[in-house]
Each structure stands twice: as structure tokens, then as C-alpha cells.
Tab-separated table of C-alpha atoms in Angstrom:
chain	number	residue	atom	x	y	z
A	209	MET	CA	0.012	0.007	0.013
A	210	LYS	CA	2.789	2.373	0.960
A	211	LYS	CA	4.478	1.451	-2.286
A	212	LYS	CA	1.476	2.533	-4.299
A	213	ILE	CA	1.212	5.769	-2.423
A	214	THR	CA	4.901	6.538	-3.090
A	215	ILE	CA	4.508	5.864	-6.780
A	216	SER	CA	1.446	8.125	-6.898
A	217	ILE	CA	3.373	10.947	-5.246
A	218	VAL	CA	6.180	10.599	-7.650
A	219	ILE	CA	3.815	10.666	-10.633
A	220	ILE	CA	2.159	13.779	-9.230
A	221	PHE	CA	5.504	15.540	-8.838
A	222	ILE	CA	6.538	14.593	-12.402
A	223	VAL	CA	3.322	15.826	-13.906
A	224	GLY	CA	3.467	18.989	-11.845
A	225	GLY	CA	7.035	19.638	-12.911
A	226	ILE	CA	6.066	19.210	-16.498
A	227	LEU	CA	3.143	21.510	-16.202
A	228	TYR	CA	5.330	24.116	-14.389
A	229	LEU	CA	7.968	23.960	-17.065
A	230	ASN	CA	5.374	24.362	-19.844
A	231	LEU	CA	3.793	27.238	-17.984
A	232	SER	CA	7.145	28.964	-17.372
A	233	LYS	CA	8.040	28.523	-21.026
A	234	LYS	CA	4.783	29.986	-22.121
A	235	ASN	CA	5.213	32.945	-19.729
A	236	GLU	CA	8.715	33.465	-21.003
A	237	GLN	CA	7.468	33.700	-24.570
A	238	ASN	CA	5.217	36.592	-23.406
A	239	PHE	CA	8.341	38.636	-22.468
A	240	VAL	CA	10.085	41.020	-24.994
A	241	SER	CA	13.826	41.106	-24.843
A	242	VAL	CA	15.237	44.654	-24.527
A	243	LYS	CA	18.502	46.536	-24.187
A	244	THR	CA	18.657	49.174	-21.540
A	245	SER	CA	20.695	52.107	-20.285
A	246	VAL	CA	20.895	53.654	-16.808
A	247	VAL	CA	19.875	57.351	-16.373
A	248	GLU	CA	23.141	59.056	-15.475
A	249	GLN	CA	24.265	62.472	-14.290
A	250	GLY	CA	27.249	64.189	-15.952
A	251	GLU	CA	28.529	66.617	-18.572
A	252	ILE	CA	26.784	67.032	-21.942
A	253	LYS	CA	27.872	69.200	-24.801
A	254	SER	CA	26.093	70.132	-28.021
A	255	TYR	CA	28.101	70.862	-31.169
A	256	LEU	CA	27.327	72.088	-34.688
A	257	SER	CA	29.626	70.173	-37.084
A	258	THR	CA	30.328	71.498	-40.535
A	259	THR	CA	33.192	72.476	-42.902
A	260	ALA	CA	34.884	75.843	-43.418
A	261	THR	CA	37.503	77.401	-45.615
A	262	ILE	CA	40.673	79.012	-44.271
A	263	LYS	CA	40.956	82.719	-45.132
A	264	SER	CA	43.225	85.619	-44.058
A	265	LYS	CA	41.894	88.046	-41.500
A	266	ASN	CA	43.684	90.790	-43.308
A	267	SER	CA	43.498	90.774	-47.077
A	268	LYS	CA	43.467	93.389	-49.735
A	269	ASP	CA	42.895	93.363	-53.494
A	270	TYR	CA	44.543	96.026	-55.624
A	271	TYR	CA	42.912	96.736	-58.985
A	272	PRO	CA	44.840	97.984	-62.067
A	273	LEU	CA	44.983	101.720	-62.830
A	274	GLN	CA	44.397	103.198	-66.278
A	275	GLY	CA	47.773	103.475	-68.015
A	276	LYS	CA	51.031	101.810	-68.936
A	277	VAL	CA	52.803	99.768	-66.281
A	278	LYS	CA	56.252	101.214	-65.716
A	279	LYS	CA	57.540	98.847	-63.077
A	280	VAL	CA	56.338	95.954	-60.917
A	281	ASN	CA	58.285	95.898	-57.697
A	282	VAL	CA	57.165	92.523	-56.283
A	283	LYS	CA	56.795	89.017	-57.373
A	284	LEU	CA	54.474	86.103	-56.286
A	285	GLY	CA	55.254	84.988	-52.698
A	286	ASP	CA	57.110	88.191	-51.651
A	287	LYS	CA	56.591	89.600	-48.164
A	288	VAL	CA	55.597	93.252	-48.238
A	289	THR	CA	55.110	95.895	-45.645
A	290	LYS	CA	52.574	98.656	-45.210
A	291	GLY	CA	53.457	101.602	-47.412
A	292	GLN	CA	55.590	99.645	-49.845
A	293	VAL	CA	55.237	100.645	-53.562
A	294	LEU	CA	54.031	97.636	-55.479
A	295	VAL	CA	53.480	98.946	-59.016
A	296	GLU	CA	54.551	102.183	-60.774
A	297	TYR	CA	52.679	103.649	-63.827
A	298	GLU	CA	53.527	105.975	-66.664
A	299	THR	CA	51.029	108.890	-66.459
A	300	GLN	CA	51.379	110.211	-70.035
A	301	ASP	CA	49.033	107.478	-71.342
A	302	LEU	CA	46.146	108.713	-69.186
A	303	ASN	CA	45.321	111.600	-71.523
A	304	SER	CA	45.323	109.246	-74.494
A	305	ALA	CA	43.015	106.916	-72.589
A	306	VAL	CA	40.530	109.661	-72.127
A	307	LYS	CA	40.662	110.564	-75.833
A	308	GLN	CA	40.153	106.918	-76.791
A	309	ALA	CA	37.256	106.551	-74.443
A	310	GLN	CA	35.684	109.715	-75.839
A	311	ILE	CA	35.986	108.469	-79.365
A	312	GLN	CA	34.445	105.123	-78.409
A	313	TYR	CA	31.561	106.939	-76.678
A	314	ASP	CA	31.005	109.254	-79.738
A	315	ASN	CA	31.066	106.194	-82.067
A	316	ALA	CA	28.508	104.421	-79.888
A	317	VAL	CA	26.196	107.483	-79.979
A	318	LEU	CA	26.724	107.800	-83.786
A	319	SER	CA	25.887	104.140	-84.288
A	320	LYS	CA	22.625	104.627	-82.325
A	321	LYS	CA	21.820	107.665	-84.590
A	322	ILE	CA	22.592	105.719	-87.779
A	323	LEU	CA	20.328	102.876	-86.506
A	324	THR	CA	17.574	105.328	-85.822
A	325	ASN	CA	17.890	106.953	-89.296
A	326	ASN	CA	17.830	103.541	-90.981
A	327	ASN	CA	14.768	102.561	-88.989
A	328	ASN	CA	13.028	105.770	-90.041
A	329	ASP	CA	13.963	105.139	-93.718
A	330	ILE	CA	12.538	101.562	-93.503
A	331	LYS	CA	9.323	102.797	-91.977
A	332	ASN	CA	8.959	105.532	-94.601
A	333	LYS	CA	9.504	103.026	-97.398
A	334	ILE	CA	6.998	100.619	-95.862
A	335	ALA	CA	4.431	103.506	-95.663
A	336	ASP	CA	5.147	104.444	-99.257
A	337	LEU	CA	4.748	100.794	-100.450
A	338	ASN	CA	1.483	100.480	-98.396
A	339	LYS	CA	0.160	103.621	-100.326
A	340	GLN	CA	1.183	102.181	-103.686
A	341	ILE	CA	-0.390	98.779	-102.847
A	342	ALA	CA	-3.635	100.592	-101.755
A	343	ASP	CA	-3.643	102.530	-105.036
A	344	LEU	CA	-3.289	99.250	-106.999
A	345	ASP	CA	-6.106	97.720	-104.920
A	346	ASN	CA	-8.324	100.655	-106.024
A	347	LYS	CA	-7.189	100.122	-109.620
A	348	ILE	CA	-8.104	96.437	-109.425
A	349	ALA	CA	-11.475	97.300	-108.034
A	350	GLU	CA	-12.122	99.657	-110.932
A	351	LEU	CA	-11.023	97.042	-113.428
A	352	ASP	CA	-13.303	94.416	-111.820
A	353	LYS	CA	-16.211	96.878	-112.153
A	354	GLN	CA	-15.333	97.652	-115.780
A	355	ILE	CA	-15.005	93.927	-116.655
A	356	LYS	CA	-18.406	93.203	-114.963
A	357	ASN	CA	-20.125	96.019	-116.930
A	358	ILE	CA	-18.718	94.772	-120.237
A	359	GLN	CA	-19.815	91.190	-119.451
A	360	GLU	CA	-23.312	92.271	-118.514
A	361	SER	CA	-24.078	95.172	-120.927
A	362	GLY	CA	-21.058	95.767	-123.161
A	363	SER	CA	-21.014	95.935	-126.935
A	364	PRO	CA	-20.037	92.854	-128.898
A	365	GLN	CA	-16.839	94.612	-129.715
A	366	ASP	CA	-15.981	95.152	-126.039
A	367	LYS	CA	-16.935	91.581	-125.171
A	368	ALA	CA	-14.696	90.338	-127.955
A	369	LEU	CA	-11.876	92.424	-126.451
A	370	LEU	CA	-12.201	90.549	-123.135
A	371	LEU	CA	-11.567	87.340	-124.988
A	372	ASP	CA	-8.337	88.654	-126.579
A	373	SER	CA	-5.669	87.631	-124.025
A	374	LYS	CA	-2.871	89.183	-126.045
A	375	ASN	CA	-4.437	92.603	-126.359
A	376	PRO	CA	-2.836	95.026	-123.942
A	377	GLN	CA	-6.083	97.052	-123.891
A	378	ASN	CA	-8.032	94.047	-122.495
A	379	PRO	CA	-9.179	95.039	-119.005
A	380	ILE	CA	-8.489	91.473	-117.851
A	381	VAL	CA	-4.911	91.660	-119.151
A	382	ILE	CA	-4.512	95.028	-117.495
A	383	LYS	CA	-5.808	93.660	-114.196
A	384	GLN	CA	-3.391	90.722	-114.335
A	385	ASN	CA	-0.482	93.172	-114.864
A	386	VAL	CA	-1.674	95.323	-111.938
A	387	GLU	CA	-1.948	92.255	-109.738
A	388	SER	CA	1.545	91.261	-110.706
A	389	SER	CA	2.828	94.715	-109.750
A	390	LYS	CA	0.963	94.505	-106.499
A	391	ALA	CA	2.605	91.116	-105.672
A	392	GLN	CA	6.039	92.576	-106.435
A	393	LEU	CA	5.380	95.591	-104.160
A	394	LYS	CA	4.161	93.313	-101.389
A	395	ALA	CA	7.271	91.106	-101.661
A	396	THR	CA	9.433	94.258	-101.422
A	397	LYS	CA	7.512	95.419	-98.369
A	398	ASP	CA	7.803	92.017	-96.661
A	399	SER	CA	11.618	92.029	-97.209
A	400	LEU	CA	11.870	95.342	-95.248
A	401	LYS	CA	12.229	94.662	-91.475
A	402	PRO	CA	12.209	97.567	-89.048
A	403	ILE	CA	15.073	97.674	-86.472
A	404	SER	CA	14.118	95.444	-83.565
A	405	ASP	CA	13.820	96.561	-79.906
A	406	GLU	CA	16.742	94.206	-79.028
A	407	GLN	CA	19.023	96.010	-81.578
A	408	PHE	CA	18.142	99.378	-80.016
A	409	LYS	CA	18.770	97.905	-76.584
A	410	GLN	CA	22.193	96.689	-77.667
A	411	ALA	CA	22.951	100.195	-79.071
A	412	ASP	CA	21.901	101.768	-75.696
A	413	ASN	CA	24.050	99.199	-73.834
A	414	SER	CA	27.002	100.083	-76.015
A	415	ILE	CA	26.505	103.778	-75.204
A	416	GLU	CA	26.227	103.000	-71.523
A	417	LEU	CA	29.396	100.900	-71.470
A	418	ALA	CA	31.256	103.514	-73.420
A	419	LYS	CA	30.016	106.184	-71.009
A	420	VAL	CA	31.220	104.124	-68.009
A	421	ALA	CA	34.627	103.720	-69.607
A	422	LEU	CA	34.847	107.410	-70.405
A	423	ASP	CA	33.940	108.422	-66.850
A	424	SER	CA	36.443	105.934	-65.485
A	425	ALA	CA	39.168	107.341	-67.740
A	426	LYS	CA	38.355	110.875	-66.696
A	427	GLN	CA	38.330	109.881	-63.044
A	428	ASN	CA	41.712	108.151	-63.357
A	429	LEU	CA	43.123	111.270	-65.027
A	430	SER	CA	41.740	113.483	-62.330
A	431	LYS	CA	43.400	111.373	-59.617
A	432	VAL	CA	46.705	111.215	-61.502
A	433	GLN	CA	47.709	108.109	-59.635
A	434	ASP	CA	51.064	106.774	-60.715
A	435	LYS	CA	51.575	103.905	-58.272
A	436	ILE	CA	49.912	101.223	-56.253
A	437	ILE	CA	50.914	101.186	-52.540
A	438	SER	CA	50.308	98.422	-50.003
A	439	ASP	CA	47.987	99.242	-47.089
A	440	ILE	CA	48.912	96.191	-45.036
A	441	ASP	CA	51.768	93.820	-44.065
A	442	GLY	CA	51.485	90.472	-45.803
A	443	VAL	CA	52.477	88.265	-48.714
A	444	VAL	CA	51.741	88.579	-52.430
A	445	THR	CA	49.330	85.731	-53.149
A	446	SER	CA	48.100	86.797	-56.527
A	447	LEU	CA	49.885	88.753	-59.289
A	448	ASN	CA	48.155	89.599	-62.598
A	449	ILE	CA	50.128	92.528	-63.938
A	450	THR	CA	53.192	92.827	-66.199
A	451	GLU	CA	55.710	95.565	-66.872
A	452	GLY	CA	55.345	97.393	-70.188
A	453	THR	CA	51.724	96.509	-70.666
A	454	SER	CA	48.789	98.915	-70.707
A	455	SER	CA	46.218	98.017	-68.111
A	456	ILE	CA	42.547	98.953	-68.125
A	457	ALA	CA	39.750	98.869	-65.525
A	458	SER	CA	39.173	95.242	-64.689
A	459	ALA	CA	37.171	93.052	-62.338
A	460	GLN	CA	40.313	91.006	-61.770
A	461	PRO	CA	42.743	92.311	-59.121
A	462	ALA	CA	46.197	93.209	-60.305
A	463	ILE	CA	47.742	92.202	-56.967
A	464	THR	CA	46.405	90.504	-53.797
A	465	ILE	CA	48.129	90.919	-50.499
A	466	GLN	CA	47.190	88.586	-47.604
A	467	ASP	CA	48.402	88.305	-44.021
A	468	VAL	CA	49.164	84.529	-43.869
A	469	GLU	CA	49.833	84.498	-40.142
A	470	ASN	CA	46.494	85.765	-38.830
A	471	LEU	CA	43.853	83.407	-40.175
A	472	LYS	CA	40.188	82.718	-39.772
A	473	ALA	CA	37.799	79.930	-40.819
A	474	VAL	CA	34.839	81.069	-43.011
A	475	MET	CA	31.783	78.858	-43.066
A	476	TYR	CA	28.209	79.157	-44.410
A	477	VAL	CA	25.120	77.783	-42.664
A	478	GLY	CA	21.514	77.354	-43.714
A	479	LYS	CA	18.490	78.948	-42.076
A	480	TYR	CA	17.924	76.013	-39.712
A	481	ASP	CA	21.421	76.331	-38.110
A	482	ALA	CA	21.801	80.122	-38.384
A	483	GLY	CA	19.686	80.758	-35.291
A	484	LYS	CA	21.898	78.458	-33.138
A	485	ILE	CA	25.167	80.429	-33.730
A	486	LYS	CA	26.156	83.411	-31.619
A	487	GLU	CA	29.255	85.550	-31.555
A	488	GLY	CA	31.693	84.464	-28.859
A	489	GLN	CA	30.915	80.731	-29.086
A	490	GLU	CA	33.904	78.390	-28.764
A	491	ALA	CA	34.920	76.316	-31.689
A	492	ILE	CA	37.315	73.548	-32.579
A	493	ILE	CA	39.042	73.678	-35.997
A	494	LYS	CA	40.311	70.281	-37.275
A	495	SER	CA	42.786	69.652	-40.028
A	496	GLY	CA	44.200	66.087	-40.364
A	497	ASP	CA	45.276	64.986	-36.892
A	498	LYS	CA	45.614	68.502	-35.567
A	499	GLU	CA	43.082	70.627	-33.661
A	500	TYR	CA	43.026	74.417	-33.026
A	501	LYS	CA	40.935	76.492	-30.685
A	502	GLY	CA	38.672	79.061	-32.263
A	503	LYS	CA	35.911	81.484	-31.466
A	504	VAL	CA	32.915	82.836	-33.504
A	505	SER	CA	33.988	86.441	-34.195
A	506	PHE	CA	31.506	87.658	-36.847
A	507	ILE	CA	28.161	86.774	-38.358
A	508	ASP	CA	27.042	88.309	-41.645
A	509	PRO	CA	24.099	90.723	-41.129
A	510	THR	CA	22.268	89.318	-44.164
A	511	ALA	CA	22.100	85.985	-45.961
A	512	LYS	CA	23.258	85.484	-49.536
A	513	LYS	CA	21.751	83.541	-52.354
A	514	THR	CA	24.008	81.433	-54.660
A	515	VAL	CA	22.893	79.636	-57.824
A	516	SER	CA	24.180	76.149	-58.421
A	517	ALA	CA	23.336	73.223	-60.674
A	518	THR	CA	20.824	71.964	-58.181
A	519	GLY	CA	19.019	75.299	-57.728
A	520	THR	CA	19.327	78.316	-55.492
A	521	ASP	CA	20.867	78.139	-52.042
A	522	THR	CA	20.536	80.672	-49.279
A	523	SER	CA	23.202	80.755	-46.616
A	524	LEU	CA	24.675	82.977	-43.819
A	525	GLY	CA	28.389	83.587	-43.594
A	526	VAL	CA	30.188	83.067	-40.238
A	527	ASP	CA	33.805	83.952	-39.354
A	528	ILE	CA	35.733	82.019	-36.790
A	529	ASP	CA	39.012	83.414	-35.393
A	530	ILE	CA	41.754	80.808	-35.032
A	531	LEU	CA	43.178	81.431	-31.518
A	532	ASP	CA	46.206	79.054	-31.745
A	533	LYS	CA	49.248	79.452	-33.965
A	534	ALA	CA	48.460	77.456	-37.085
A	535	GLN	CA	51.422	77.528	-39.417
A	536	GLU	CA	50.226	74.261	-40.993
A	537	LEU	CA	46.972	75.778	-42.197
A	538	LYS	CA	46.996	77.244	-45.650
A	539	ILE	CA	44.668	79.868	-47.177
A	540	ASP	CA	41.690	78.305	-49.113
A	541	PHE	CA	42.193	74.871	-47.534
A	542	ASP	CA	39.004	73.206	-46.246
A	543	VAL	CA	38.838	72.200	-42.511
A	544	ASP	CA	36.265	70.624	-40.236
A	545	VAL	CA	34.703	72.792	-37.583
A	546	ASP	CA	32.779	71.957	-34.333
A	547	ILE	CA	30.981	74.919	-32.776
A	548	LEU	CA	29.987	74.537	-29.125
A	549	LEU	CA	26.333	75.456	-29.004
A	550	GLY	CA	25.797	74.639	-25.391
A	551	GLN	CA	27.113	72.781	-22.312
A	552	VAL	CA	25.657	71.550	-19.061
A	553	ASP	CA	28.080	70.190	-16.458
A	554	ASN	CA	25.701	68.222	-14.138
A	555	ALA	CA	22.941	67.133	-16.447
A	556	LEU	CA	20.587	64.215	-16.032
A	557	LYS	CA	21.143	62.458	-19.334
A	558	ILE	CA	19.990	59.477	-21.446
A	559	PRO	CA	20.902	58.050	-24.842
A	560	ALA	CA	19.131	59.744	-27.744
A	561	GLU	CA	18.165	56.275	-29.060
A	562	SER	CA	15.813	55.784	-26.101
A	563	ILE	CA	13.473	58.696	-27.014
A	564	LYS	CA	10.124	58.237	-28.735
A	565	THR	CA	7.919	61.000	-30.122
A	566	THR	CA	4.208	60.972	-30.939
A	567	LYS	CA	2.459	62.830	-33.847
A	568	GLU	CA	1.343	65.309	-31.217
A	569	ASP	CA	5.057	66.043	-30.409
A	570	LYS	CA	4.751	64.284	-27.042
A	571	THR	CA	8.135	63.024	-26.026
A	572	PHE	CA	8.453	59.939	-23.836
A	573	VAL	CA	10.620	56.912	-22.951
A	574	TYR	CA	10.016	53.495	-21.586
A	575	VAL	CA	11.561	52.609	-18.160
A	576	ILE	CA	11.664	49.108	-16.586
A	577	GLU	CA	9.701	48.799	-13.358
A	578	GLY	CA	9.783	45.195	-12.218
A	579	ASP	CA	9.285	43.142	-15.337
A	580	LYS	CA	7.161	45.695	-17.212
A	581	ALA	CA	7.859	48.585	-19.609
A	582	VAL	CA	6.322	51.769	-18.232
A	583	GLU	CA	5.866	54.833	-20.448
A	584	LYS	CA	7.069	58.136	-19.016
A	585	GLU	CA	6.676	61.538	-20.645
A	586	VAL	CA	9.895	63.583	-20.480
A	587	LYS	CA	10.935	67.177	-20.984
A	588	LEU	CA	14.221	67.448	-22.823
A	589	GLY	CA	16.957	70.031	-22.770
A	590	LEU	CA	20.375	70.181	-24.422
A	591	GLN	CA	21.109	67.465	-27.036
A	592	SER	CA	24.404	66.145	-28.335
A	593	ASP	CA	24.910	63.588	-31.147
A	594	MET	CA	24.473	60.680	-28.730
A	595	GLU	CA	22.910	61.980	-25.513
A	596	VAL	CA	20.045	64.201	-24.412
A	597	GLN	CA	19.495	66.170	-21.230
A	598	VAL	CA	16.333	65.282	-19.284
A	599	LEU	CA	14.811	68.293	-17.449
A	600	GLU	CA	11.738	66.482	-16.115
A	601	GLY	CA	10.223	63.015	-16.007
A	602	LEU	CA	13.134	60.721	-14.913
A	603	ASN	CA	15.351	60.110	-11.932
A	604	LYS	CA	18.962	59.127	-11.749
A	605	GLY	CA	19.428	55.298	-11.789
A	606	GLU	CA	16.282	54.425	-13.665
A	607	LYS	CA	16.687	52.142	-16.619
A	608	VAL	CA	15.421	53.321	-19.993
A	609	ILE	CA	14.808	50.927	-22.938
A	610	LEU	CA	16.980	51.537	-25.981
A	611	ASN	CA	15.432	51.644	-29.448
A	612	PRO	CA	12.009	50.440	-28.337
A	613	SER	CA	10.171	48.586	-30.993
A	614	GLU	CA	6.505	49.171	-31.915
A	615	THR	CA	5.580	46.016	-30.073
A	616	ILE	CA	6.484	47.621	-26.724
A	617	LYS	CA	3.585	49.452	-25.114
A	618	ASN	CA	2.857	50.757	-21.596
A	619	GLY	CA	2.678	47.582	-19.430
A	620	THR	CA	4.462	45.154	-21.927
A	621	LEU	CA	6.354	42.358	-20.203
A	622	VAL	CA	10.079	42.852	-20.802
A	623	LYS	CA	13.335	41.250	-19.845
A	624	GLU	CA	16.818	42.737	-20.176
A	625	SER	CA	19.265	41.203	-22.538
A	626	SER	CA	22.205	39.961	-20.576
A	627	GLY	CA	25.363	42.087	-20.785
A	628	ASP	CA	23.650	44.898	-22.686
A	629	ASP	CA	23.208	47.401	-19.815
A	630	LYS	CA	25.054	50.646	-20.280
């Protein structure tokens, strides 16, 4: 009897164990495996990362004067000092330049006058041809009337005349000759084309350009400048002038002087980043494996539009002074720039990958309480690339779920993946 009882108890334990294992396995399948991170307190920095171009803080372009270049006193790469004579000119050519500019201006005005006279002649010819064509139309109408009268009530002799196609007195033959003359006049008229508005516009532009050149030549003569003098200390970085040649007003500088020791980084930002940047913000300039300290020194007062192959871009220029000595940096090289937008030393922070946002812009995270995911709304502050400051909603030491999937809801059973806590 005791043996039967013992066997029964063993069977009950085995069945119970199997049921427990099945139930545990089923419950385990209801849990979602998640990775977590602990809410920490510490420093957080927010940067704007972009690229910039190295420029000189002191740079000056010198444009060519009107006249013949007597002597160029510098060459590319030379160091120059403030007050140094860079280029010398011969001034006797300035009077000739004014005379030449005056002749070009007079010729432009004369060309416009000739164009106007030609246009008036063409219009007069067209008007005369229109009058001749109208006279022929009247003549044709009279002949039509004469032919009709002969056909309806003319004498046999007159009717016979209409049938004689070789008789020059035949009204029908006369009409044909008149129509032929009319066609020739119309063809002549069609070949006459008045001067177009575009041609007159080109003539006006030529006058305007010649006037600008004349005014410039007179201005150069009045100044009687015979040399280009450097206003700054620096290095000759561009030289586009040659001794013995006659230079004219040009959009291209003759000489560019740049201070290669005092540099800045120039960058351009779009409208979404422009509001984040303030003068005085710290910056880090990176070139290769070297870093240099910098500071935002100037922000353009207005944005600029540039046209590219992809469309029109609008950007705002920002200057960053380079505070360290940077002999390795060269003007017009590109560098990487990180601008410090903000910093909090004792911030409550969580990974950015833990944050969820609803369509209503509600921001929340999931924390683990026991074995459940609990939704908590949070108010955020400063944000870096990887971390976000939490102003309200969480406490230090809580665990937030990283990259929560759509299957996780408030109250979802979860378990942490082993070794994934941060």
C-alpha cells in the first residue's frame, strides 16, 4: 500500500514539474527582450559640425589703374610691408586713354543715330509701299467693275476684247498686270524689316558701357595716380600685372596681399542652423590629426543667395577666429569645424536612441519597473549627437529601454538582454 502511495506521489511531482515547465516557457514567450541604459548624471555638450575654408583676417585686392605699367616691384610670394610701392605707372598715357574713351563713346552714340535713321527710312519705305499697294487695290477694283459692266451690258466689240488675251487694252490683261505689280510691291515690303527693340537695346548698352569707360578714364586722369601702394603687411598671393603692358579697368585684381599668419575659418550655414550660432561661441578647427581652438567672431548681417546646378541656395556667412598658432593651415584649404552650441556640467542624461515622439510632439521613454515597460513623458533640454539632457520625468538610476520597438507598449512584459546594460 505504501509502495502505491509513493509511486502516486512521484507521478504527481513529475506531472506537476512538466506543467510548471510548460507554463514557465509559455510565460517566458510573453516577455520582450530589450536593451537598456541607466539614467546618469554628468557633462553634456552640443556641437554644430560643418566645414569651413581658411581665409586671411587681413586681405586686400589692388585693381589695375588706367595706363602703362612702368615697373612691378614685387613677385608672387614676396613679403611686403605697409606703405611699400607695389607697382609704378607711366602717367602720359592717361590723356590718351580719355581721348580713346571719348571716341568710343562718340562712335556708340553715332551708331545709335545711324540705327535710328535707318529705321525711319525703312518705316517711310513701308508706308510708301502701303500707299502704292492701296492705289493698286483701287485700280483692281475699278477694273473688276469695268469687266463686270462689259460682261453684263457691253457691246459685242468690247466683249470680244475681253476674249483677246494678247491685247494690252483688254481690261482682264490690265488687271493681271496690276496684280503682278501689287505682288512685287508686297514682296518688297515683306523684305523690309524695321530695327528690332533688341537692336536698339544693344545700341543703348554700347553707349552706356562707353560712358562708363569714359567716366572711369576721366576719373583716373583727375586722380593722376602713378603707383599702387600696399595698405597692409602680408604676402603677395596673386599677381596679374606685367611691366610694359597697358592696363585698363578690370574686375580681376592686379595684386592681392594677404596676411598669412592671422587666419580665420569662414563657413556658411543654412536657415535652420543660423539661429543656433552666436558671436563668442567656442569652436574647434580640425585639419588632419591637428586641432586648433577658435571663437565665432562675426556673423554676416544678411544671408546670400547662390545659384548652383541643383538650384538656388541661401546661406549665412560666419567667421571663426583661429586662436592658436596654425602655421600648418593654408589659405583656401578646407577644414572641419565643431562649434560649441551649449554645455551643461551636471545634467541628467539618457541616450538619444531611447526617445520616442508621438504625432502630437509628445516626447516619452520606456523605463523598466519590475518586469514591465512603463511609459514616462519627459521634458528634454540640451542634445548632443548621442545623448540628451532630461529636465523632467526621470530620476537618476532608472533604466530606459533603448530603441523600443513598436511592439512595446505601456505595461508590456520585458526582460533585459544579458550584458547589454550601459
